[in-house]
Amino acid sequence: MLDHDDTATTETTGPPGQPVTADEWAAHLASATPGPQTAAMLALLEREQLSTTGRIDALKAWERHVAWIQAQQVGLLADVEADALDATPNEVGWADYDWDFACEDVACALKLSGNTAAERLAVATALEGRFPTTVGLLERGEICYLQAKAVAEVTGTLDPEAARVVEAMVVAKMPAQSVGQTRRALNRAVLKADPQGAERRHRRRREDRTIWHRAAEDGMATWTAFLPTPQAAQLDAAVDAHAATFTDDGRTLNQKRVDALYDLVVNRPAGTDTPGGRSAAVVQVTVSLDTLMGVDEEPGQLKGYGPVSATVAREVAFTPGTIWRRLITHPKTGLLVKTDPTTYKPTAETERHVIARDMTCTFPSCQMPAHRCDLDHIEPFDHQDPQAGGRTEPDNLMPLCRRHHLLKHRTDWQVQRDPETGDVTWTAPTGHTYTNPPHTPTHIR
């Protein structure tokens, strides 16, 4: 056992050859094969008793055990995916979507986005099904999860036999490589293993082209495109050429390039069909009247991005050409109030109300903007007797993207919305519950 004093050289008696000091235990665990027994010994690595050398060894020991834990997760994720595939209903129209909804369980349980959960499941399924040697290295802590993930991702468009050939070509060197070195080695191996398939793989990957964004801190955002390399090169060239036309006004080159991209997309060049050169893009911000008037500095909500400062909200609200719509909220809960139609299709006012209130799909892990979603009746609409229940009013409507609309109606997931708080609670077939709180301006939490 370790003494609990403040030195890094504390010693106790023990069997010959057995680690005694904290540094000795760190060095031992940094090279030991991880497992339940060694994991229990990690408690011996008390930070205050480690030297600088010991701390580096302790980091290595912890990292090896992280890899071991992630290998266990890979197996569990592959099992979850297999369970979901076995349980997928075989009915007309279902196969058209090729969805098993395993990622919803995983996303909610691990607090991930749907895309991240789907990626974790895909990687785990590929590793378990194709690459047992790589999984073995991960479980022994000889490589990290990002290296194992690279094996699954880089070989994703190969047939199983070619993928196994690629693994065999790189696996021996992976324990000594960084993640970047592993990816480069994998890319070279793919070209060697299937030199004729480069164009076929490129065609497959072209189908994955997409654009996405995420909010960052301090009113900023990251805007990203995944596209073929030639298009990326052309885009770079166009941005650079347009940035070169700007005057030398103190902006850095990167600042000019960002402004050039924005100008090319939003303020379209002369000669386009859009009158005045402006695009038809719509930016929506929800902000309180007091904030708009400068009485307080409460944050606003920028559609598609989330909370923004009062200054940014006012900047958007007072942009020339802005159209204002009045939204009435409950003074205590901050939830939007109004409307009570008994027709199946929501009125334009009701639709605007629900979209402005919820802002995104109401499934906990989904950020699909509400204006791209279906407006679903929580209690089914009674077509025979509209007055009997399932009314088309905001408290009984919520936006659901097409995927989660199908999840609600074609699986055993259940959903309820609390009209007082705006909380939407989903119950998975496993019995686990997940609550999605409202996102109206006074309920940013």
PDB file of N, CA and C in Angstrom, residues 128-209:
ATOM      1  N   GLU A 128     -16.639  -4.875 -35.138  1.00  0.00           N
ATOM      2  CA  GLU A 128     -17.005  -6.217 -34.663  1.00  0.00           C
ATOM      3  C   GLU A 128     -17.122  -7.210 -35.811  1.00  0.00           C
ATOM      4  N   GLY A 129     -17.645  -6.752 -36.942  1.00  0.00           N
ATOM      5  CA  GLY A 129     -17.895  -7.674 -38.042  1.00  0.00           C
ATOM      6  C   GLY A 129     -16.701  -7.934 -38.931  1.00  0.00           C
ATOM      7  N   ARG A 130     -15.786  -6.947 -39.049  1.00  0.00           N
ATOM      8  CA  ARG A 130     -14.697  -7.071 -40.021  1.00  0.00           C
ATOM      9  C   ARG A 130     -13.302  -7.100 -39.419  1.00  0.00           C
ATOM     10  N   PHE A 131     -13.116  -6.495 -38.257  1.00  0.00           N
ATOM     11  CA  PHE A 131     -11.761  -6.231 -37.797  1.00  0.00           C
ATOM     12  C   PHE A 131     -11.500  -6.726 -36.366  1.00  0.00           C
ATOM     13  N   PRO A 132     -11.587  -8.022 -36.124  1.00  0.00           N
ATOM     14  CA  PRO A 132     -11.346  -8.528 -34.766  1.00  0.00           C
ATOM     15  C   PRO A 132      -9.926  -8.254 -34.277  1.00  0.00           C
ATOM     16  N   THR A 133      -8.943  -8.214 -35.193  1.00  0.00           N
ATOM     17  CA  THR A 133      -7.567  -7.940 -34.779  1.00  0.00           C
ATOM     18  C   THR A 133      -7.444  -6.524 -34.240  1.00  0.00           C
ATOM     19  N   THR A 134      -8.080  -5.567 -34.916  1.00  0.00           N
ATOM     20  CA  THR A 134      -8.063  -4.176 -34.451  1.00  0.00           C
ATOM     21  C   THR A 134      -8.763  -4.045 -33.110  1.00  0.00           C
ATOM     22  N   VAL A 135      -9.896  -4.720 -32.951  1.00  0.00           N
ATOM     23  CA  VAL A 135     -10.604  -4.678 -31.671  1.00  0.00           C
ATOM     24  C   VAL A 135      -9.732  -5.258 -30.569  1.00  0.00           C
ATOM     25  N   GLY A 136      -8.983  -6.316 -30.880  1.00  0.00           N
ATOM     26  CA  GLY A 136      -8.077  -6.913 -29.897  1.00  0.00           C
ATOM     27  C   GLY A 136      -7.004  -5.930 -29.450  1.00  0.00           C
ATOM     28  N   LEU A 137      -6.426  -5.185 -30.395  1.00  0.00           N
ATOM     29  CA  LEU A 137      -5.434  -4.168 -30.046  1.00  0.00           C
ATOM     30  C   LEU A 137      -6.047  -3.088 -29.158  1.00  0.00           C
ATOM     31  N   LEU A 138      -7.277  -2.687 -29.469  1.00  0.00           N
ATOM     32  CA  LEU A 138      -7.960  -1.681 -28.666  1.00  0.00           C
ATOM     33  C   LEU A 138      -8.206  -2.194 -27.260  1.00  0.00           C
ATOM     34  N   GLU A 139      -8.640  -3.427 -27.144  1.00  0.00           N
ATOM     35  CA  GLU A 139      -8.953  -4.004 -25.835  1.00  0.00           C
ATOM     36  C   GLU A 139      -7.701  -4.144 -24.980  1.00  0.00           C
ATOM     37  N   ARG A 140      -6.560  -4.381 -25.619  1.00  0.00           N
ATOM     38  CA  ARG A 140      -5.300  -4.495 -24.873  1.00  0.00           C
ATOM     39  C   ARG A 140      -4.648  -3.136 -24.630  1.00  0.00           C
ATOM     40  N   GLY A 141      -5.309  -2.079 -25.086  1.00  0.00           N
ATOM     41  CA  GLY A 141      -4.787  -0.745 -24.855  1.00  0.00           C
ATOM     42  C   GLY A 141      -3.580  -0.395 -25.700  1.00  0.00           C
ATOM     43  N   GLU A 142      -3.348  -1.129 -26.787  1.00  0.00           N
ATOM     44  CA  GLU A 142      -2.180  -0.881 -27.631  1.00  0.00           C
ATOM     45  C   GLU A 142      -2.442   0.207 -28.670  1.00  0.00           C
ATOM     46  N   ILE A 143      -3.695   0.453 -28.984  1.00  0.00           N
ATOM     47  CA  ILE A 143      -4.073   1.564 -29.857  1.00  0.00           C
ATOM     48  C   ILE A 143      -5.208   2.311 -29.181  1.00  0.00           C
ATOM     49  N   CYS A 144      -5.517   3.515 -29.674  1.00  0.00           N
ATOM     50  CA  CYS A 144      -6.626   4.280 -29.112  1.00  0.00           C
ATOM     51  C   CYS A 144      -7.874   4.102 -29.988  1.00  0.00           C
ATOM     52  N   TYR A 145      -9.001   4.565 -29.450  1.00  0.00           N
ATOM     53  CA  TYR A 145     -10.266   4.403 -30.173  1.00  0.00           C
ATOM     54  C   TYR A 145     -10.242   5.117 -31.519  1.00  0.00           C
ATOM     55  N   LEU A 146      -9.601   6.297 -31.594  1.00  0.00           N
ATOM     56  CA  LEU A 146      -9.587   7.041 -32.853  1.00  0.00           C
ATOM     57  C   LEU A 146      -8.852   6.279 -33.951  1.00  0.00           C
ATOM     58  N   GLN A 147      -7.847   5.471 -33.576  1.00  0.00           N
ATOM     59  CA  GLN A 147      -7.183   4.639 -34.579  1.00  0.00           C
ATOM     60  C   GLN A 147      -8.113   3.530 -35.058  1.00  0.00           C
ATOM     61  N   ALA A 148      -8.810   2.898 -34.122  1.00  0.00           N
ATOM     62  CA  ALA A 148      -9.760   1.851 -34.503  1.00  0.00           C
ATOM     63  C   ALA A 148     -10.876   2.432 -35.375  1.00  0.00           C
ATOM     64  N   LYS A 149     -11.328   3.607 -35.014  1.00  0.00           N
ATOM     65  CA  LYS A 149     -12.362   4.278 -35.802  1.00  0.00           C
ATOM     66  C   LYS A 149     -11.865   4.556 -37.215  1.00  0.00           C
ATOM     67  N   ALA A 150     -10.604   4.955 -37.341  1.00  0.00           N
ATOM     68  CA  ALA A 150     -10.037   5.223 -38.662  1.00  0.00           C
ATOM     69  C   ALA A 150     -10.051   3.967 -39.527  1.00  0.00           C
ATOM     70  N   VAL A 151      -9.755   2.822 -38.949  1.00  0.00           N
ATOM     71  CA  VAL A 151      -9.789   1.570 -39.707  1.00  0.00           C
ATOM     72  C   VAL A 151     -11.182   1.340 -40.292  1.00  0.00           C
ATOM     73  N   ALA A 152     -12.207   1.546 -39.480  1.00  0.00           N
ATOM     74  CA  ALA A 152     -13.581   1.334 -39.947  1.00  0.00           C
ATOM     75  C   ALA A 152     -13.975   2.362 -41.000  1.00  0.00           C
ATOM     76  N   GLU A 153     -13.598   3.625 -40.793  1.00  0.00           N
ATOM     77  CA  GLU A 153     -14.030   4.691 -41.693  1.00  0.00           C
ATOM     78  C   GLU A 153     -13.308   4.660 -43.038  1.00  0.00           C
ATOM     79  N   VAL A 154     -12.000   4.507 -43.020  1.00  0.00           N
ATOM     80  CA  VAL A 154     -11.237   4.555 -44.270  1.00  0.00           C
ATOM     81  C   VAL A 154     -11.581   3.379 -45.178  1.00  0.00           C
ATOM     82  N   THR A 155     -11.936   2.261 -44.590  1.00  0.00           N
ATOM     83  CA  THR A 155     -12.281   1.075 -45.394  1.00  0.00           C
ATOM     84  C   THR A 155     -13.778   0.937 -45.627  1.00  0.00           C
ATOM     85  N   GLY A 156     -14.533   1.969 -45.278  1.00  0.00           N
ATOM     86  CA  GLY A 156     -15.996   1.862 -45.312  1.00  0.00           C
ATOM     87  C   GLY A 156     -16.585   1.546 -46.669  1.00  0.00           C
ATOM     88  N   THR A 157     -15.910   1.936 -47.758  1.00  0.00           N
ATOM     89  CA  THR A 157     -16.460   1.677 -49.094  1.00  0.00           C
ATOM     90  C   THR A 157     -15.881   0.420 -49.738  1.00  0.00           C
ATOM     91  N   LEU A 158     -15.045  -0.319 -49.006  1.00  0.00           N
ATOM     92  CA  LEU A 158     -14.445  -1.549 -49.547  1.00  0.00           C
ATOM     93  C   LEU A 158     -15.343  -2.743 -49.270  1.00  0.00           C
ATOM     94  N   ASP A 159     -15.209  -3.771 -50.097  1.00  0.00           N
ATOM     95  CA  ASP A 159     -15.903  -5.018 -49.776  1.00  0.00           C
ATOM     96  C   ASP A 159     -15.170  -5.686 -48.620  1.00  0.00           C
ATOM     97  N   PRO A 160     -15.807  -6.618 -47.902  1.00  0.00           N
ATOM     98  CA  PRO A 160     -15.216  -7.191 -46.690  1.00  0.00           C
ATOM     99  C   PRO A 160     -13.828  -7.792 -46.899  1.00  0.00           C
ATOM    100  N   GLU A 161     -13.618  -8.501 -48.005  1.00  0.00           N
ATOM    101  CA  GLU A 161     -12.321  -9.134 -48.228  1.00  0.00           C
ATOM    102  C   GLU A 161     -11.222  -8.093 -48.399  1.00  0.00           C
ATOM    103  N   ALA A 162     -11.483  -7.062 -49.208  1.00  0.00           N
ATOM    104  CA  ALA A 162     -10.490  -6.006 -49.402  1.00  0.00           C
ATOM    105  C   ALA A 162     -10.223  -5.265 -48.093  1.00  0.00           C
ATOM    106  N   ALA A 163     -11.250  -5.066 -47.277  1.00  0.00           N
ATOM    107  CA  ALA A 163     -11.077  -4.394 -45.992  1.00  0.00           C
ATOM    108  C   ALA A 163     -10.163  -5.196 -45.073  1.00  0.00           C
ATOM    109  N   ARG A 164     -10.319  -6.517 -45.064  1.00  0.00           N
ATOM    110  CA  ARG A 164      -9.457  -7.346 -44.229  1.00  0.00           C
ATOM    111  C   ARG A 164      -8.009  -7.304 -44.719  1.00  0.00           C
ATOM    112  N   VAL A 165      -7.813  -7.228 -46.046  1.00  0.00           N
ATOM    113  CA  VAL A 165      -6.462  -7.108 -46.598  1.00  0.00           C
ATOM    114  C   VAL A 165      -5.815  -5.813 -46.121  1.00  0.00           C
ATOM    115  N   VAL A 166      -6.568  -4.731 -46.143  1.00  0.00           N
ATOM    116  CA  VAL A 166      -6.053  -3.435 -45.684  1.00  0.00           C
ATOM    117  C   VAL A 166      -5.660  -3.515 -44.213  1.00  0.00           C
ATOM    118  N   GLU A 167      -6.518  -4.108 -43.386  1.00  0.00           N
ATOM    119  CA  GLU A 167      -6.194  -4.235 -41.964  1.00  0.00           C
ATOM    120  C   GLU A 167      -4.892  -5.002 -41.781  1.00  0.00           C
ATOM    121  N   ALA A 168      -4.732  -6.095 -42.505  1.00  0.00           N
ATOM    122  CA  ALA A 168      -3.524  -6.911 -42.370  1.00  0.00           C
ATOM    123  C   ALA A 168      -2.265  -6.132 -42.746  1.00  0.00           C
ATOM    124  N   MET A 169      -2.398  -5.185 -43.667  1.00  0.00           N
ATOM    125  CA  MET A 169      -1.252  -4.406 -44.129  1.00  0.00           C
ATOM    126  C   MET A 169      -0.797  -3.364 -43.112  1.00  0.00           C
ATOM    127  N   VAL A 170      -1.687  -2.912 -42.254  1.00  0.00           N
ATOM    128  CA  VAL A 170      -1.344  -1.794 -41.360  1.00  0.00           C
ATOM    129  C   VAL A 170      -1.310  -2.163 -39.883  1.00  0.00           C
ATOM    130  N   VAL A 171      -1.925  -3.256 -39.507  1.00  0.00           N
ATOM    131  CA  VAL A 171      -2.177  -3.516 -38.097  1.00  0.00           C
ATOM    132  C   VAL A 171      -0.899  -3.679 -37.274  1.00  0.00           C
ATOM    133  N   ALA A 172       0.159  -4.214 -37.859  1.00  0.00           N
ATOM    134  CA  ALA A 172       1.385  -4.448 -37.085  1.00  0.00           C
ATOM    135  C   ALA A 172       2.037  -3.149 -36.635  1.00  0.00           C
ATOM    136  N   LYS A 173       1.908  -2.099 -37.423  1.00  0.00           N
ATOM    137  CA  LYS A 173       2.566  -0.832 -37.104  1.00  0.00           C
ATOM    138  C   LYS A 173       1.684   0.121 -36.308  1.00  0.00           C
ATOM    139  N   MET A 174       0.405  -0.175 -36.196  1.00  0.00           N
ATOM    140  CA  MET A 174      -0.512   0.769 -35.550  1.00  0.00           C
ATOM    141  C   MET A 174      -0.160   1.112 -34.105  1.00  0.00           C
ATOM    142  N   PRO A 175       0.307   0.149 -33.270  1.00  0.00           N
ATOM    143  CA  PRO A 175       0.616   0.503 -31.880  1.00  0.00           C
ATOM    144  C   PRO A 175       1.687   1.578 -31.746  1.00  0.00           C
ATOM    145  N   ALA A 176       2.535   1.731 -32.748  1.00  0.00           N
ATOM    146  CA  ALA A 176       3.604   2.736 -32.682  1.00  0.00           C
ATOM    147  C   ALA A 176       3.245   4.024 -33.410  1.00  0.00           C
ATOM    148  N   GLN A 177       2.037   4.103 -33.948  1.00  0.00           N
ATOM    149  CA  GLN A 177       1.653   5.252 -34.769  1.00  0.00           C
ATOM    150  C   GLN A 177       0.733   6.210 -34.031  1.00  0.00           C
ATOM    151  N   SER A 178       0.725   7.467 -34.489  1.00  0.00           N
ATOM    152  CA  SER A 178      -0.285   8.433 -34.067  1.00  0.00           C
ATOM    153  C   SER A 178      -1.546   8.201 -34.894  1.00  0.00           C
ATOM    154  N   VAL A 179      -2.621   8.888 -34.543  1.00  0.00           N
ATOM    155  CA  VAL A 179      -3.866   8.740 -35.292  1.00  0.00           C
ATOM    156  C   VAL A 179      -3.674   9.186 -36.740  1.00  0.00           C
ATOM    157  N   GLY A 180      -3.005  10.318 -36.932  1.00  0.00           N
ATOM    158  CA  GLY A 180      -2.782  10.814 -38.287  1.00  0.00           C
ATOM    159  C   GLY A 180      -1.943   9.861 -39.115  1.00  0.00           C
ATOM    160  N   GLN A 181      -0.900   9.287 -38.512  1.00  0.00           N
ATOM    161  CA  GLN A 181      -0.065   8.318 -39.221  1.00  0.00           C
ATOM    162  C   GLN A 181      -0.865   7.080 -39.598  1.00  0.00           C
ATOM    163  N   THR A 182      -1.752   6.657 -38.709  1.00  0.00           N
ATOM    164  CA  THR A 182      -2.590   5.487 -39.011  1.00  0.00           C
ATOM    165  C   THR A 182      -3.502   5.766 -40.198  1.00  0.00           C
ATOM    166  N   ARG A 183      -4.105   6.946 -40.224  1.00  0.00           N
ATOM    167  CA  ARG A 183      -4.995   7.284 -41.349  1.00  0.00           C
ATOM    168  C   ARG A 183      -4.219   7.321 -42.666  1.00  0.00           C
ATOM    169  N   ARG A 184      -3.043   7.907 -42.649  1.00  0.00           N
ATOM    170  CA  ARG A 184      -2.255   7.960 -43.886  1.00  0.00           C
ATOM    171  C   ARG A 184      -1.862   6.565 -44.339  1.00  0.00           C
ATOM    172  N   ALA A 185      -1.475   5.716 -43.389  1.00  0.00           N
ATOM    173  CA  ALA A 185      -1.119   4.336 -43.738  1.00  0.00           C
ATOM    174  C   ALA A 185      -2.323   3.590 -44.300  1.00  0.00           C
ATOM    175  N   LEU A 186      -3.482   3.824 -43.736  1.00  0.00           N
ATOM    176  CA  LEU A 186      -4.701   3.171 -44.220  1.00  0.00           C
ATOM    177  C   LEU A 186      -5.037   3.630 -45.637  1.00  0.00           C
ATOM    178  N   ASN A 187      -4.917   4.931 -45.890  1.00  0.00           N
ATOM    179  CA  ASN A 187      -5.220   5.434 -47.238  1.00  0.00           C
ATOM    180  C   ASN A 187      -4.278   4.836 -48.282  1.00  0.00           C
ATOM    181  N   ARG A 188      -2.989   4.703 -47.936  1.00  0.00           N
ATOM    182  CA  ARG A 188      -2.042   4.075 -48.865  1.00  0.00           C
ATOM    183  C   ARG A 188      -2.393   2.611 -49.079  1.00  0.00           C
ATOM    184  N   ALA A 189      -2.758   1.940 -47.990  1.00  0.00           N
ATOM    185  CA  ALA A 189      -3.098   0.515 -48.092  1.00  0.00           C
ATOM    186  C   ALA A 189      -4.347   0.297 -48.937  1.00  0.00           C
ATOM    187  N   VAL A 190      -5.324   1.191 -48.825  1.00  0.00           N
ATOM    188  CA  VAL A 190      -6.543   1.076 -49.632  1.00  0.00           C
ATOM    189  C   VAL A 190      -6.207   1.154 -51.112  1.00  0.00           C
ATOM    190  N   LEU A 191      -5.316   2.080 -51.481  1.00  0.00           N
ATOM    191  CA  LEU A 191      -4.931   2.211 -52.887  1.00  0.00           C
ATOM    192  C   LEU A 191      -4.184   0.976 -53.382  1.00  0.00           C
ATOM    193  N   LYS A 192      -3.383   0.360 -52.507  1.00  0.00           N
ATOM    194  CA  LYS A 192      -2.664  -0.854 -52.891  1.00  0.00           C
ATOM    195  C   LYS A 192      -3.601  -2.052 -52.994  1.00  0.00           C
ATOM    196  N   ALA A 193      -4.532  -2.136 -52.048  1.00  0.00           N
ATOM    197  CA  ALA A 193      -5.418  -3.301 -52.011  1.00  0.00           C
ATOM    198  C   ALA A 193      -6.467  -3.270 -53.110  1.00  0.00           C
ATOM    199  N   ASP A 194      -6.888  -2.079 -53.529  1.00  0.00           N
ATOM    200  CA  ASP A 194      -7.951  -1.968 -54.533  1.00  0.00           C
ATOM    201  C   ASP A 194      -7.677  -0.778 -55.449  1.00  0.00           C
ATOM    202  N   PRO A 195      -6.595  -0.838 -56.232  1.00  0.00           N
ATOM    203  CA  PRO A 195      -6.235   0.313 -57.069  1.00  0.00           C
ATOM    204  C   PRO A 195      -7.270   0.650 -58.121  1.00  0.00           C
ATOM    205  N   GLN A 196      -8.039  -0.337 -58.548  1.00  0.00           N
ATOM    206  CA  GLN A 196      -9.029  -0.099 -59.595  1.00  0.00           C
ATOM    207  C   GLN A 196     -10.328   0.481 -59.046  1.00  0.00           C
ATOM    208  N   GLY A 197     -10.451   0.458 -57.717  1.00  0.00           N
ATOM    209  CA  GLY A 197     -11.735   0.873 -57.137  1.00  0.00           C
ATOM    210  C   GLY A 197     -11.796   2.323 -56.719  1.00  0.00           C
ATOM    211  N   ALA A 198     -10.754   3.101 -57.005  1.00  0.00           N
ATOM    212  CA  ALA A 198     -10.722   4.489 -56.541  1.00  0.00           C
ATOM    213  C   ALA A 198     -11.905   5.292 -57.062  1.00  0.00           C
ATOM    214  N   GLU A 199     -12.200   5.151 -58.353  1.00  0.00           N
ATOM    215  CA  GLU A 199     -13.304   5.916 -58.930  1.00  0.00           C
ATOM    216  C   GLU A 199     -14.649   5.454 -58.371  1.00  0.00           C
ATOM    217  N   ARG A 200     -14.788   4.152 -58.179  1.00  0.00           N
ATOM    218  CA  ARG A 200     -16.035   3.619 -57.615  1.00  0.00           C
ATOM    219  C   ARG A 200     -16.242   4.150 -56.197  1.00  0.00           C
ATOM    220  N   ARG A 201     -15.170   4.146 -55.406  1.00  0.00           N
ATOM    221  CA  ARG A 201     -15.267   4.667 -54.037  1.00  0.00           C
ATOM    222  C   ARG A 201     -15.585   6.154 -54.033  1.00  0.00           C
ATOM    223  N   HIS A 202     -14.978   6.879 -54.979  1.00  0.00           N
ATOM    224  CA  HIS A 202     -15.247   8.316 -55.054  1.00  0.00           C
ATOM    225  C   HIS A 202     -16.723   8.572 -55.364  1.00  0.00           C
ATOM    226  N   ARG A 203     -17.294   7.798 -56.277  1.00  0.00           N
ATOM    227  CA  ARG A 203     -18.717   7.975 -56.610  1.00  0.00           C
ATOM    228  C   ARG A 203     -19.590   7.730 -55.385  1.00  0.00           C
ATOM    229  N   ARG A 204     -19.218   6.733 -54.588  1.00  0.00           N
ATOM    230  CA  ARG A 204     -19.999   6.445 -53.382  1.00  0.00           C
ATOM    231  C   ARG A 204     -19.910   7.603 -52.392  1.00  0.00           C
ATOM    232  N   ARG A 205     -18.698   8.116 -52.203  1.00  0.00           N
ATOM    233  CA  ARG A 205     -18.532   9.186 -51.231  1.00  0.00           C
ATOM    234  C   ARG A 205     -19.195  10.482 -51.688  1.00  0.00           C
ATOM    235  N   ARG A 206     -19.288  10.704 -52.995  1.00  0.00           N
ATOM    236  CA  ARG A 206     -19.974  11.905 -53.494  1.00  0.00           C
ATOM    237  C   ARG A 206     -21.411  11.964 -52.991  1.00  0.00           C
ATOM    238  N   GLU A 207     -21.999  10.803 -52.766  1.00  0.00           N
ATOM    239  CA  GLU A 207     -23.382  10.770 -52.292  1.00  0.00           C
ATOM    240  C   GLU A 207     -23.508  11.294 -50.866  1.00  0.00           C
ATOM    241  N   ASP A 208     -22.379  11.373 -50.151  1.00  0.00           N
ATOM    242  CA  ASP A 208     -22.401  11.832 -48.761  1.00  0.00           C
ATOM    243  C   ASP A 208     -22.212  13.341 -48.632  1.00  0.00           C
ATOM    244  N   ARG A 209     -22.097  14.060 -49.746  1.00  0.00           N
ATOM    245  CA  ARG A 209     -21.826  15.495 -49.648  1.00  0.00           C
ATOM    246  C   ARG A 209     -22.950  16.202 -48.883  1.00  0.00           C
TER     247      ARG A 209
END
